[in-house]
Coordinates of C-alpha atoms and ligand atoms in Angstrom, one line a residue:
M17 CA 12.9 4.5 -20.8
S18 CA 12.4 3.0 -17.4
Q19 CA 8.9 2.0 -16.4
E20 CA 9.2 4.4 -13.5
T21 CA 9.7 7.4 -15.7
P22 CA 7.5 10.0 -14.2
A23 CA 5.3 12.1 -16.4
A24 CA 8.0 14.8 -16.0
E25 CA 10.4 13.0 -18.2
A26 CA 7.8 11.5 -20.5
G27 CA 7.3 15.0 -21.7
R28 CA 3.9 15.7 -20.1
L29 CA 3.8 17.2 -16.7
D30 CA 0.9 16.8 -14.2
F31 CA -0.5 20.1 -12.9
I32 CA 1.6 20.0 -9.7
R33 CA 4.9 19.5 -11.5
E34 CA 3.8 22.2 -14.0
I35 CA 3.4 24.7 -11.0
V36 CA 6.7 23.7 -9.5
K37 CA 8.5 24.0 -12.9
Q38 CA 7.0 27.5 -13.4
D39 CA 7.9 28.6 -9.8
L40 CA 11.5 27.6 -10.4
R41 CA 11.6 29.3 -13.8
T42 CA 10.2 32.6 -12.7
G43 CA 12.5 32.6 -9.7
K44 CA 9.7 32.5 -7.1
H45 CA 11.7 29.7 -5.5
T46 CA 15.3 28.7 -6.1
S47 CA 14.6 25.1 -5.1
V48 CA 11.6 23.0 -4.2
V49 CA 11.0 21.8 -0.7
S50 CA 8.1 19.3 -0.1
R51 CA 7.1 17.1 2.8
F52 CA 5.2 13.9 3.5
P53 CA 3.2 14.6 6.7
P54 CA 1.8 11.4 8.2
E55 CA -0.2 11.3 11.4
P56 CA 1.3 8.5 13.5
N57 CA -2.0 6.9 14.2
G58 CA -1.9 3.9 11.9
H59 CA 0.2 2.1 9.3
L60 CA 0.8 3.5 5.8
H61 CA -1.2 2.1 2.9
I62 CA -1.1 2.3 -0.9
G63 CA -2.9 5.7 -0.8
H64 CA -0.1 7.1 1.3
A65 CA 2.3 5.6 -1.3
K66 CA 0.8 7.9 -3.9
S67 CA 1.5 10.9 -1.7
I68 CA 5.0 9.7 -0.9
C69 CA 5.9 9.1 -4.5
L70 CA 4.5 12.5 -5.4
N71 CA 6.3 14.5 -2.6
F72 CA 9.6 12.7 -2.8
G73 CA 9.3 12.3 -6.6
V74 CA 8.9 16.0 -7.2
A75 CA 11.8 16.8 -4.9
R76 CA 14.0 14.3 -6.6
E77 CA 13.0 15.3 -10.2
F78 CA 13.5 19.0 -9.5
G79 CA 16.7 18.7 -7.5
G80 CA 15.0 19.8 -4.2
R81 CA 14.4 18.0 -1.0
C82 CA 11.5 16.3 0.8
H83 CA 11.0 16.2 4.6
L84 CA 9.3 13.5 6.6
R85 CA 7.2 15.2 9.2
F86 CA 5.1 13.5 11.7
D87 CA 1.9 15.4 12.3
D88 CA 1.8 14.3 15.9
T89 CA -0.8 16.7 17.4
N90 CA -3.2 14.2 18.8
P91 CA -1.8 12.6 22.0
T92 CA -4.7 10.2 22.4
K93 CA -4.2 8.5 19.0
D94 CA -0.5 8.9 18.2
E95 CA 1.9 6.1 19.0
L96 CA 5.6 5.5 18.8
E97 CA 5.0 2.1 17.2
Y98 CA 3.6 3.9 14.2
I99 CA 6.4 6.4 14.0
E100 CA 8.8 3.4 13.6
S101 CA 6.8 1.5 11.1
I102 CA 6.1 4.6 8.9
Q103 CA 9.8 5.3 8.6
E104 CA 10.5 1.7 7.7
D105 CA 7.7 1.8 5.0
V106 CA 8.9 5.0 3.4
R107 CA 12.5 3.7 3.3
W108 CA 11.3 0.4 1.8
L109 CA 9.4 2.3 -0.9
G110 CA 12.8 3.7 -1.9
F111 CA 12.8 7.2 -0.5
D112 CA 15.2 9.0 1.9
W113 CA 14.6 12.1 3.9
G114 CA 18.2 12.4 4.9
E115 CA 18.5 14.6 8.0
H116 CA 15.1 16.1 7.4
L117 CA 13.0 14.2 9.9
Y118 CA 10.7 16.5 11.8
F119 CA 7.8 16.4 14.3
A120 CA 5.0 18.9 14.6
S121 CA 5.5 18.4 18.4
D122 CA 9.0 19.9 18.1
Y123 CA 7.2 23.2 17.2
F124 CA 4.7 23.2 20.1
E125 CA 6.5 26.1 21.9
Q126 CA 6.7 28.2 18.7
L127 CA 3.1 27.5 17.8
Y128 CA 2.1 28.6 21.3
E129 CA 3.9 31.9 20.9
W130 CA 2.2 32.4 17.6
A131 CA -1.2 31.8 19.3
V132 CA -0.3 34.5 21.8
H133 CA 0.6 36.7 18.9
L134 CA -2.9 36.3 17.4
I135 CA -4.5 37.0 20.8
E136 CA -2.4 40.2 21.2
A137 CA -3.4 41.3 17.7
G138 CA -7.1 40.7 18.6
R139 CA -7.3 37.8 16.1
A140 CA -7.9 35.0 18.6
Y141 CA -10.0 34.5 21.7
V142 CA -10.7 31.9 24.4
D143 CA -14.1 30.5 24.1
D144 CA -16.0 28.7 27.0
L145 CA -18.6 27.1 24.8
S146 CA -18.7 23.4 24.7
A147 CA -17.9 21.5 21.5
D148 CA -21.7 20.9 20.9
E149 CA -22.5 24.6 21.5
I150 CA -19.7 25.6 19.0
R151 CA -21.2 23.3 16.5
A152 CA -24.7 24.7 17.0
H153 CA -23.4 28.3 16.6
R154 CA -21.5 27.5 13.4
G155 CA -24.5 27.9 11.1
T156 CA -25.0 26.0 7.8
L157 CA -24.0 26.4 4.2
T158 CA -27.0 28.7 3.7
E159 CA -27.2 30.3 7.2
P160 CA -24.4 32.4 8.8
G161 CA -23.1 31.4 12.2
T162 CA -23.8 33.1 15.5
E163 CA -21.0 34.8 17.4
S164 CA -20.0 33.3 20.7
P165 CA -20.8 35.4 23.8
H166 CA -17.1 35.3 24.7
R167 CA -15.9 36.6 21.3
G168 CA -15.5 40.1 22.7
R169 CA -13.1 39.3 25.5
S170 CA -10.2 41.7 25.8
A171 CA -6.7 40.6 24.8
E172 CA -5.6 40.8 28.4
E173 CA -8.4 38.5 29.6
N174 CA -7.7 36.1 26.7
L175 CA -3.9 36.0 27.5
E176 CA -4.6 35.3 31.1
L177 CA -7.1 32.5 30.3
F178 CA -4.8 31.0 27.6
G179 CA -1.9 30.9 30.1
R180 CA -4.1 29.2 32.6
M181 CA -5.2 26.7 30.0
R182 CA -1.6 25.8 29.4
A183 CA -0.9 25.6 33.1
G184 CA -3.5 22.8 33.3
E185 CA -6.1 24.7 35.4
F186 CA -9.1 23.6 33.3
P187 CA -10.5 20.1 32.5
D188 CA -10.7 18.8 28.9
G189 CA -13.3 20.4 26.7
T190 CA -14.0 23.3 28.9
R191 CA -12.3 26.0 26.9
V192 CA -10.7 26.4 23.4
L193 CA -8.8 29.0 21.6
R194 CA -10.5 30.2 18.4
A195 CA -9.4 32.4 15.6
R196 CA -11.5 35.6 15.3
I197 CA -12.3 35.7 11.6
D198 CA -15.9 35.9 10.4
M199 CA -18.9 34.0 11.7
A200 CA -20.7 34.9 8.5
A201 CA -18.0 33.7 6.1
G202 CA -19.3 31.7 3.2
N203 CA -16.5 29.1 3.9
I204 CA -17.4 27.5 7.2
N205 CA -13.7 26.9 8.0
L206 CA -13.4 30.6 8.4
R207 CA -16.2 30.9 11.1
D208 CA -13.8 31.3 14.0
P209 CA -12.1 27.9 13.7
V210 CA -10.7 26.2 16.8
L211 CA -6.9 26.5 17.1
Y212 CA -6.2 24.9 20.5
R213 CA -8.0 22.3 22.6
I214 CA -7.4 21.1 26.2
V215 CA -6.4 17.4 26.3
H216 CA -4.9 16.0 29.5
A217 CA -3.1 13.1 28.0
T218 CA 0.5 11.9 27.8
H219 CA 2.0 12.5 24.4
P220 CA 4.3 9.9 22.9
R221 CA 7.1 12.5 22.5
T222 CA 6.4 15.4 24.8
G223 CA 5.1 13.4 27.6
D224 CA 3.1 15.5 30.1
A225 CA 4.8 18.8 29.1
W226 CA 1.5 20.0 27.5
C227 CA -2.2 19.7 28.2
L228 CA -3.0 22.1 25.3
Y229 CA -2.7 20.9 21.8
P230 CA -2.9 22.7 18.4
T231 CA -5.5 21.5 15.9
Y232 CA -4.4 20.2 12.5
D233 CA -5.3 23.6 10.9
F234 CA -3.1 25.5 13.3
A235 CA -0.2 23.2 13.3
H236 CA 0.1 22.2 9.7
G237 CA 0.7 25.4 7.7
Q238 CA 2.8 26.8 10.4
S239 CA 5.0 23.7 10.5
D240 CA 5.3 24.0 6.7
A241 CA 6.4 27.6 7.1
I242 CA 9.0 26.8 9.8
E243 CA 10.5 24.1 7.5
Q244 CA 10.5 26.5 4.5
I245 CA 8.2 24.2 2.6
T246 CA 7.6 25.7 -0.9
H247 CA 4.8 23.4 -2.1
S248 CA 2.5 21.8 0.5
L249 CA 0.8 19.0 -1.4
C250 CA -2.2 17.5 0.3
S251 CA -5.4 15.6 -0.7
L252 CA -8.6 17.2 -1.9
E253 CA -10.4 17.2 1.4
F254 CA -8.2 20.1 2.5
E255 CA -9.2 22.4 -0.4
D256 CA -11.8 24.1 1.8
H257 CA -9.2 24.6 4.5
R258 CA -6.9 26.5 2.1
P259 CA -8.4 30.0 2.9
L260 CA -7.7 29.3 6.6
Y261 CA -4.2 28.0 5.8
D262 CA -3.5 31.3 3.9
W263 CA -5.2 33.5 6.6
L264 CA -2.9 32.1 9.3
I265 CA 0.2 32.4 7.2
E266 CA -0.8 36.1 6.5
N267 CA -1.5 36.9 10.1
L268 CA 1.5 35.4 11.7
P269 CA 5.2 36.4 11.6
V270 CA 6.2 33.1 10.0
P271 CA 9.6 32.8 8.2
S272 CA 8.2 31.7 4.8
R273 CA 5.1 31.5 2.8
P274 CA 4.3 27.9 1.6
R275 CA 1.6 27.3 -0.9
Q276 CA -1.0 24.5 -0.4
I277 CA -2.0 22.6 -3.5
E278 CA -4.6 19.8 -3.4
F279 CA -4.8 16.6 -5.5
A280 CA -7.2 13.7 -5.6
R281 CA -6.7 10.8 -3.2
L282 CA -6.2 7.3 -4.5
N283 CA -9.2 5.1 -4.3
L284 CA -8.7 1.5 -5.3
S285 CA -11.3 -1.1 -6.2
Y286 CA -12.0 -4.1 -4.0
T287 CA -10.3 -2.6 -1.0
V288 CA -10.6 0.1 1.6
L289 CA -8.0 2.9 2.2
S290 CA -9.3 4.5 5.3
K291 CA -7.3 4.1 8.5
R292 CA -10.4 3.8 10.5
K293 CA -11.7 0.9 8.4
L294 CA -8.3 -0.8 8.3
M295 CA -8.1 -0.5 12.0
R296 CA -11.5 -2.3 12.3
L297 CA -10.4 -5.1 10.1
V298 CA -7.3 -5.6 12.3
Q299 CA -8.9 -5.1 15.7
E300 CA -12.0 -7.2 15.0
G301 CA -9.8 -10.0 13.7
H302 CA -11.0 -10.1 10.1
V303 CA -7.3 -10.3 9.1
S304 CA -4.2 -11.5 10.9
G305 CA -2.7 -8.1 11.6
W306 CA -1.5 -4.9 9.9
D307 CA 0.7 -6.8 7.6
D308 CA -1.8 -9.4 6.5
P309 CA -1.0 -9.9 2.8
R310 CA -4.6 -9.2 1.9
L311 CA -4.5 -5.6 3.2
P312 CA -3.5 -2.6 1.1
T313 CA -1.0 -1.5 3.8
L314 CA 2.6 -1.2 2.7
S315 CA 3.6 -3.8 5.3
G316 CA 0.9 -6.1 3.9
L317 CA 1.9 -5.6 0.3
R318 CA 5.6 -6.1 1.3
R319 CA 4.7 -9.4 3.0
R320 CA 2.7 -10.4 -0.1
G321 CA 5.8 -10.0 -2.2
Y322 CA 5.0 -6.7 -4.0
P323 CA 8.3 -5.1 -5.1
P324 CA 8.6 -1.4 -4.2
E325 CA 9.6 -0.7 -7.8
A326 CA 6.1 -2.0 -8.9
I327 CA 4.4 0.4 -6.4
R328 CA 6.4 3.3 -7.7
A329 CA 5.6 2.4 -11.3
F330 CA 1.9 2.2 -10.3
A331 CA 2.0 5.6 -8.7
G332 CA 3.7 7.0 -11.9
R333 CA 1.0 5.4 -14.0
I334 CA -2.0 6.7 -12.1
G335 CA -0.6 10.2 -12.2
V336 CA -1.9 13.1 -10.2
A337 CA -5.1 14.9 -10.9
K338 CA -7.7 17.2 -9.3
R339 CA -10.7 14.9 -9.8
E340 CA -11.6 11.9 -7.6
S341 CA -11.7 8.6 -9.3
Q342 CA -11.4 4.9 -8.6
V343 CA -8.4 3.0 -9.8
E344 CA -8.7 -0.6 -10.8
M345 CA -6.9 -3.1 -8.5
A346 CA -6.1 -4.9 -11.8
L347 CA -3.8 -2.0 -12.7
L348 CA -1.8 -2.4 -9.5
E349 CA -1.5 -6.1 -10.1
H350 CA -0.4 -5.5 -13.6
S351 CA 2.4 -3.3 -12.4
V352 CA 3.5 -6.0 -10.0
R353 CA 3.5 -8.7 -12.8
E354 CA 5.3 -6.4 -15.2
R355 CA 8.1 -5.9 -12.7
L356 CA 8.3 -9.6 -11.5
N357 CA 8.3 -10.9 -15.0
L358 CA 11.6 -9.1 -15.5
T359 CA 13.2 -10.0 -12.1
A360 CA 11.6 -13.2 -10.7
Q361 CA 13.4 -16.5 -11.1
R362 CA 11.3 -19.4 -12.4
R363 CA 10.8 -22.5 -10.3
M364 CA 8.6 -25.5 -10.4
A365 CA 6.1 -26.2 -7.6
V366 CA 3.1 -28.4 -7.4
L367 CA 0.2 -27.0 -5.4
R368 CA -2.2 -29.9 -5.5
P369 CA -0.1 -32.9 -6.0
L370 CA -1.0 -36.1 -8.0
K371 CA 1.6 -38.8 -8.0
I372 CA 2.8 -40.3 -11.3
V373 CA 5.1 -43.3 -11.6
L374 CA 7.2 -43.8 -14.7
E375 CA 7.2 -47.5 -15.5
G376 CA 10.4 -48.3 -17.2
Y377 CA 12.4 -45.6 -15.5
P378 CA 15.1 -47.3 -13.4
E379 CA 14.3 -47.4 -9.7
G380 CA 16.8 -45.4 -7.7
Q381 CA 18.1 -43.4 -10.7
V382 CA 18.2 -39.6 -10.3
E383 CA 19.0 -37.3 -13.2
E384 CA 19.9 -33.6 -12.8
L385 CA 18.2 -31.7 -15.5
E386 CA 19.1 -28.2 -16.4
A387 CA 16.4 -25.5 -16.0
I388 CA 16.5 -21.9 -17.1
N389 CA 16.1 -19.4 -14.2
N390 CA 14.6 -16.5 -16.1
P391 CA 14.0 -16.5 -19.8
E392 CA 13.7 -12.6 -19.6
D393 CA 17.1 -12.4 -18.1
L394 CA 19.5 -15.0 -19.3
A395 CA 22.2 -13.6 -17.0
A396 CA 20.2 -15.3 -14.2
G397 CA 21.6 -18.6 -15.5
T398 CA 20.4 -22.1 -15.0
R399 CA 20.0 -24.6 -12.2
Q400 CA 19.8 -28.3 -11.8
V401 CA 16.5 -30.0 -11.0
P402 CA 16.4 -33.6 -9.9
F403 CA 14.2 -36.1 -11.9
S404 CA 13.3 -39.6 -10.9
R405 CA 10.8 -42.4 -11.3
E406 CA 8.2 -41.0 -9.0
L407 CA 7.0 -37.5 -9.6
Y408 CA 4.2 -35.1 -8.7
I409 CA 2.2 -33.2 -11.2
E410 CA -0.7 -30.8 -10.7
R411 CA -4.0 -32.6 -10.0
E412 CA -5.8 -30.2 -12.4
D413 CA -3.4 -31.2 -15.2
F414 CA -5.1 -34.6 -15.5
M415 CA -8.6 -35.5 -16.5
E416 CA -9.9 -39.0 -16.8
T417 CA -12.5 -38.0 -19.3
P418 CA -11.2 -34.8 -20.9
P419 CA -13.6 -32.4 -22.6
K420 CA -12.8 -31.2 -26.1
K421 CA -10.3 -28.4 -25.4
F422 CA -8.4 -30.1 -22.6
F423 CA -5.0 -30.9 -24.0
R424 CA -3.2 -31.9 -20.8
L425 CA -2.7 -35.4 -19.4
A426 CA -5.5 -38.0 -19.9
P427 CA -5.5 -41.8 -20.3
G428 CA -3.5 -42.8 -23.4
R429 CA -2.3 -39.2 -24.0
E430 CA 1.3 -38.0 -24.3
V431 CA 2.5 -34.7 -22.8
R432 CA 5.8 -33.1 -22.1
L433 CA 7.3 -32.8 -18.6
R434 CA 9.2 -29.5 -18.7
Y435 CA 12.9 -29.8 -19.2
A436 CA 12.5 -33.6 -19.0
Y437 CA 10.7 -36.2 -21.1
L438 CA 7.6 -37.0 -23.0
V439 CA 5.4 -39.2 -20.9
T440 CA 2.2 -41.1 -21.7
C441 CA -0.5 -42.0 -19.2
R442 CA -1.2 -45.8 -19.3
E443 CA -3.2 -46.5 -16.2
V444 CA -5.3 -44.7 -13.6
V445 CA -5.1 -45.9 -10.0
K446 CA -8.0 -45.1 -7.7
D447 CA -8.6 -45.6 -4.0
A448 CA -11.7 -47.3 -2.5
S449 CA -13.7 -44.1 -2.9
G450 CA -13.0 -43.9 -6.5
E451 CA -10.6 -40.9 -6.2
V452 CA -7.6 -40.9 -8.5
V453 CA -4.5 -41.4 -6.4
E454 CA -1.8 -42.3 -8.9
L455 CA -1.1 -42.4 -12.6
R456 CA 1.1 -45.1 -14.2
C457 CA 2.9 -43.7 -17.1
T458 CA 5.5 -44.7 -19.7
Y459 CA 8.3 -42.3 -20.8
D460 CA 10.3 -42.0 -24.0
P461 CA 14.0 -42.2 -23.1
A462 CA 14.9 -40.6 -26.4
S463 CA 13.0 -37.4 -25.6
R464 CA 15.3 -36.2 -22.8
G465 CA 15.2 -32.4 -22.7
G466 CA 11.6 -32.5 -23.9
N467 CA 11.6 -33.3 -27.7
A468 CA 11.2 -36.6 -29.5
P469 CA 13.8 -37.3 -32.2
D470 CA 11.0 -38.1 -34.7
G471 CA 9.6 -34.6 -34.2
R472 CA 6.2 -35.7 -33.0
R473 CA 4.3 -33.0 -31.2
V474 CA 2.5 -32.8 -27.9
K475 CA 0.1 -30.1 -27.0
A476 CA 0.9 -29.6 -23.4
T477 CA 4.0 -29.0 -21.2
L478 CA 3.5 -29.7 -17.5
H479 CA 5.5 -28.7 -14.5
W480 CA 6.5 -31.4 -12.0
V481 CA 8.6 -32.2 -9.0
S482 CA 10.5 -35.3 -8.0
A483 CA 8.6 -37.0 -5.2
A484 CA 11.7 -38.1 -3.2
H485 CA 13.3 -34.7 -3.5
A486 CA 10.4 -32.3 -3.2
V487 CA 10.1 -30.0 -0.3
P488 CA 6.6 -30.1 1.4
A489 CA 5.2 -26.6 2.0
E490 CA 2.2 -24.6 2.8
V491 CA 1.1 -22.2 0.1
R492 CA -1.4 -19.4 0.8
L493 CA -3.5 -18.2 -2.0
Y494 CA -5.1 -14.8 -1.7
G495 CA -8.2 -13.5 -3.4
S496 CA -9.6 -10.0 -3.1
L497 CA -10.5 -9.1 0.5
F498 CA -13.9 -7.8 -0.6
T499 CA -16.5 -9.1 -3.0
R500 CA -17.4 -5.8 -4.6
P501 CA -15.3 -3.0 -6.1
D502 CA -16.9 -0.4 -3.7
P503 CA -17.0 -2.1 -0.3
G504 CA -19.6 -0.5 1.9
A505 CA -21.5 1.3 -0.9
E506 CA -24.7 -0.4 0.4
G507 CA -24.4 -0.8 4.1
D508 CA -21.6 -1.8 6.3
F509 CA -18.3 -2.5 4.5
L510 CA -17.7 -5.6 6.6
D511 CA -20.8 -7.2 5.0
D512 CA -18.8 -7.2 1.8
L513 CA -15.9 -9.2 3.1
N514 CA -14.9 -12.0 0.8
P515 CA -15.2 -15.2 2.9
A516 CA -12.8 -17.0 0.5
S517 CA -10.1 -14.4 0.4
L518 CA -7.5 -16.8 1.9
E519 CA -7.0 -20.4 0.9
A520 CA -4.2 -22.3 2.6
L521 CA -2.9 -25.3 0.7
R522 CA -1.0 -27.5 3.2
D523 CA 0.2 -30.3 1.0
C524 CA 2.2 -28.6 -1.7
R525 CA 5.5 -29.9 -3.1
L526 CA 8.3 -27.6 -4.2
E527 CA 11.5 -28.2 -6.2
P528 CA 14.4 -28.5 -3.7
S529 CA 16.0 -25.2 -4.6
L530 CA 13.0 -23.4 -3.1
A531 CA 14.1 -24.5 0.4
K532 CA 17.0 -22.0 0.1
L533 CA 15.0 -19.0 -1.1
A534 CA 16.0 -15.7 0.5
P535 CA 13.3 -14.1 2.6
G536 CA 11.7 -11.3 0.7
E537 CA 12.6 -12.7 -2.7
T538 CA 9.7 -13.4 -5.0
V539 CA 9.9 -16.1 -7.6
Q540 CA 7.6 -17.4 -10.3
F541 CA 6.1 -20.9 -9.9
E542 CA 5.8 -21.9 -13.5
R543 CA 2.3 -21.7 -14.8
Q544 CA 0.9 -20.6 -11.4
G545 CA 2.0 -17.1 -10.6
Y546 CA 4.5 -15.3 -8.4
F547 CA 5.2 -16.4 -4.8
C548 CA 7.4 -15.4 -1.9
T549 CA 8.3 -16.9 1.4
D550 CA 6.1 -15.7 4.3
P551 CA 7.7 -14.6 7.7
D552 CA 5.8 -17.6 9.2
S553 CA 8.1 -19.8 7.2
T554 CA 10.6 -22.1 9.0
A555 CA 13.3 -24.5 7.7
E556 CA 11.1 -27.4 8.7
A557 CA 7.8 -25.9 7.6
P558 CA 8.1 -23.5 4.7
V559 CA 5.2 -21.2 4.0
F560 CA 4.7 -19.3 0.7
N561 CA 2.4 -16.5 -0.3
R562 CA 1.0 -16.1 -3.7
T563 CA 1.9 -12.5 -4.7
V564 CA -0.2 -12.4 -7.8
T565 CA -1.4 -14.9 -10.5
L566 CA -0.1 -14.9 -14.0
R567 CA -3.4 -14.0 -15.6
D568 CA -3.5 -10.4 -16.4
T569 CA -7.0 -9.0 -16.2
W570 CA -5.7 -5.5 -16.7
A571 CA -4.2 -6.4 -20.1
R572 CA -7.5 -7.9 -21.0
I573 CA -9.4 -4.7 -19.9
Q574 CA -7.2 -2.7 -22.1
R575 CA -7.5 -4.9 -25.1
T576 CA -11.3 -4.8 -24.8
A577 CA -11.2 -1.1 -24.5
G578 CA -9.0 -0.8 -27.6
R579 CA -11.4 -2.8 -29.7
K580 CA -14.4 -0.6 -28.9
Ligands
LIG9 P1 -7.4 9.1 7.5 O1 -7.5 7.8 6.6 O2 -7.5 8.7 8.9 O3 -8.3 10.2 7.0 P2 -5.0 10.0 6.3 O4 -5.0 8.9 5.4 O5 -5.3 11.4 5.8 O6 -6.0 9.7 7.5 P3 -2.4 11.0 7.2 O7 -1.5 10.3 8.1 O8 -2.9 12.3 7.6 O9 -3.6 10.0 7.1 O10 -1.9 11.0 5.7 C1 -0.6 11.5 5.4 C2 -0.6 12.1 4.0 O11 -1.0 11.1 3.1 C3 -1.6 13.2 3.9 O12 -1.0 14.3 3.2 C4 -2.8 12.7 3.0 O13 -3.3 13.6 2.2 C5 -2.1 11.6 2.2 N1 -3.0 10.5 1.9 C6 -3.7 9.8 2.7 N2 -4.5 8.9 2.1 C7 -4.3 9.1 0.8 C8 -4.8 8.5 -0.4 N3 -5.7 7.6 -0.4 N4 -4.3 9.0 -1.6 C9 -3.4 10.0 -1.6 N5 -2.9 10.5 -0.6 C10 -3.3 10.1 0.6
LIG10 MG1 -5.0 13.1 7.3

């Protein structure tokens, strides 16, 4: 079974898929229609991926369809740039809305007509109170609200005023249209909610055609109904809005009756998933942009080298539930490793080089050694790696006075160079300051390929690159963006930024085949982790990002949990 198998095929359905299955079985619906409704006021993040995988996943699994609808009802925040990037991100994640791309702004005329319908039915009125006054009249959870003095206006007067609001006769904030429901309702969302507000601003799609814009509550459900959405899946903060959603659907001549179902948002440790906070990180320069590889945005994760399959597998794993919880970042990283372990080719790269010279190895000689591209996928084949007298190994693979459990290179000790020879350190060369700058080693010519004919064992195998052939590169190592799992839990979230979240190593040496790595391909640097080329990379100055380390903290968490 594929790692992306949703709960549906694994035999256990989440509560939303259970409802959909039931509705199809009873004939309430003949096919499922869902939608992903982003507001184009920011870039998508991993939380949106959860919603995308749910909405498109349900449609795919039950043979229905999923719409991409932009909820572009806020002319002061919505931008075309985001409309483009959101589509790119959804496609990259592996989903396709076909011809079903919609905009709430396409429905402005219809929504206006329905507002008129409510006014004519005595179910909406124009209110002259200011936003502050409306708030003050709303009451509290324990106290009923107070009716506005304008609540009793006649339908004629309301129609006339509403028409003049549309015509642009009144400044921003001077009048709103409100539903006339119940100022004493237990649910505050039913205390005459605002349906329309005046905003003199140019909309990215409708330009200056409107100065009157519907609120989320008025636009969303009616857009669902126009598109014949059967199941309108949204996050938990809209649960209290559902009675209003249903009230509007019941009181308007809409062409279908969608059902809103809420699920818990994704919260992820060591990061933030609020557009407002992400915006601050970008605008105040704490990160390099929306696609900074440390951000949980889809463009950031893509640049970091996360495969879309891993994000989908993660979404399948966390499932869908009604209760808020926080998911471990380690689980996301685990999904990434699991995918890359299967697909990523192995390469050798030295991040902090230490030169070694093989005395006895002929000067000028170059051997091409055969290296396996992916032990998990032998079809990936092999490649040739050049070997010569002067090599680089990882600085941390040598210790002059090794402690007990250090089995790698040390004076007098023999180790294996992967795919190559057994070598023994004979001499340590230092500079004036006492820093180790070179190791003089001998090698056993009979151990080509990595094993000695006499069968003697060595405890460590090191990766290496040939000094003359290596490609110099910058490698960027990323740590978590925040120092605590719940940034901002005590004070401003910016105070919890990890000052060491980015470490750029500028003197790395890579095996030559890495110069030709395709953009967007992620490889494993043996013993180091998974890496991909960064868009900053050029032929002259390659730049790599560390996607994720090899160490799997999630696997450890689970082992520990299993032992309890
Ligand atoms: P903000 O962060 O500003 O509150 P938003 O994240 O709700 O905004 P939208 O563009 O309205 O942004 O989101 C589109 C859809 O994605 C909505 O249906 C929303 O419920 C869902 N969504 C947003 N964040 C998450 C999350 N963390 N987990 C699951 N779904 C999410
Ligand atoms: Mg929202």
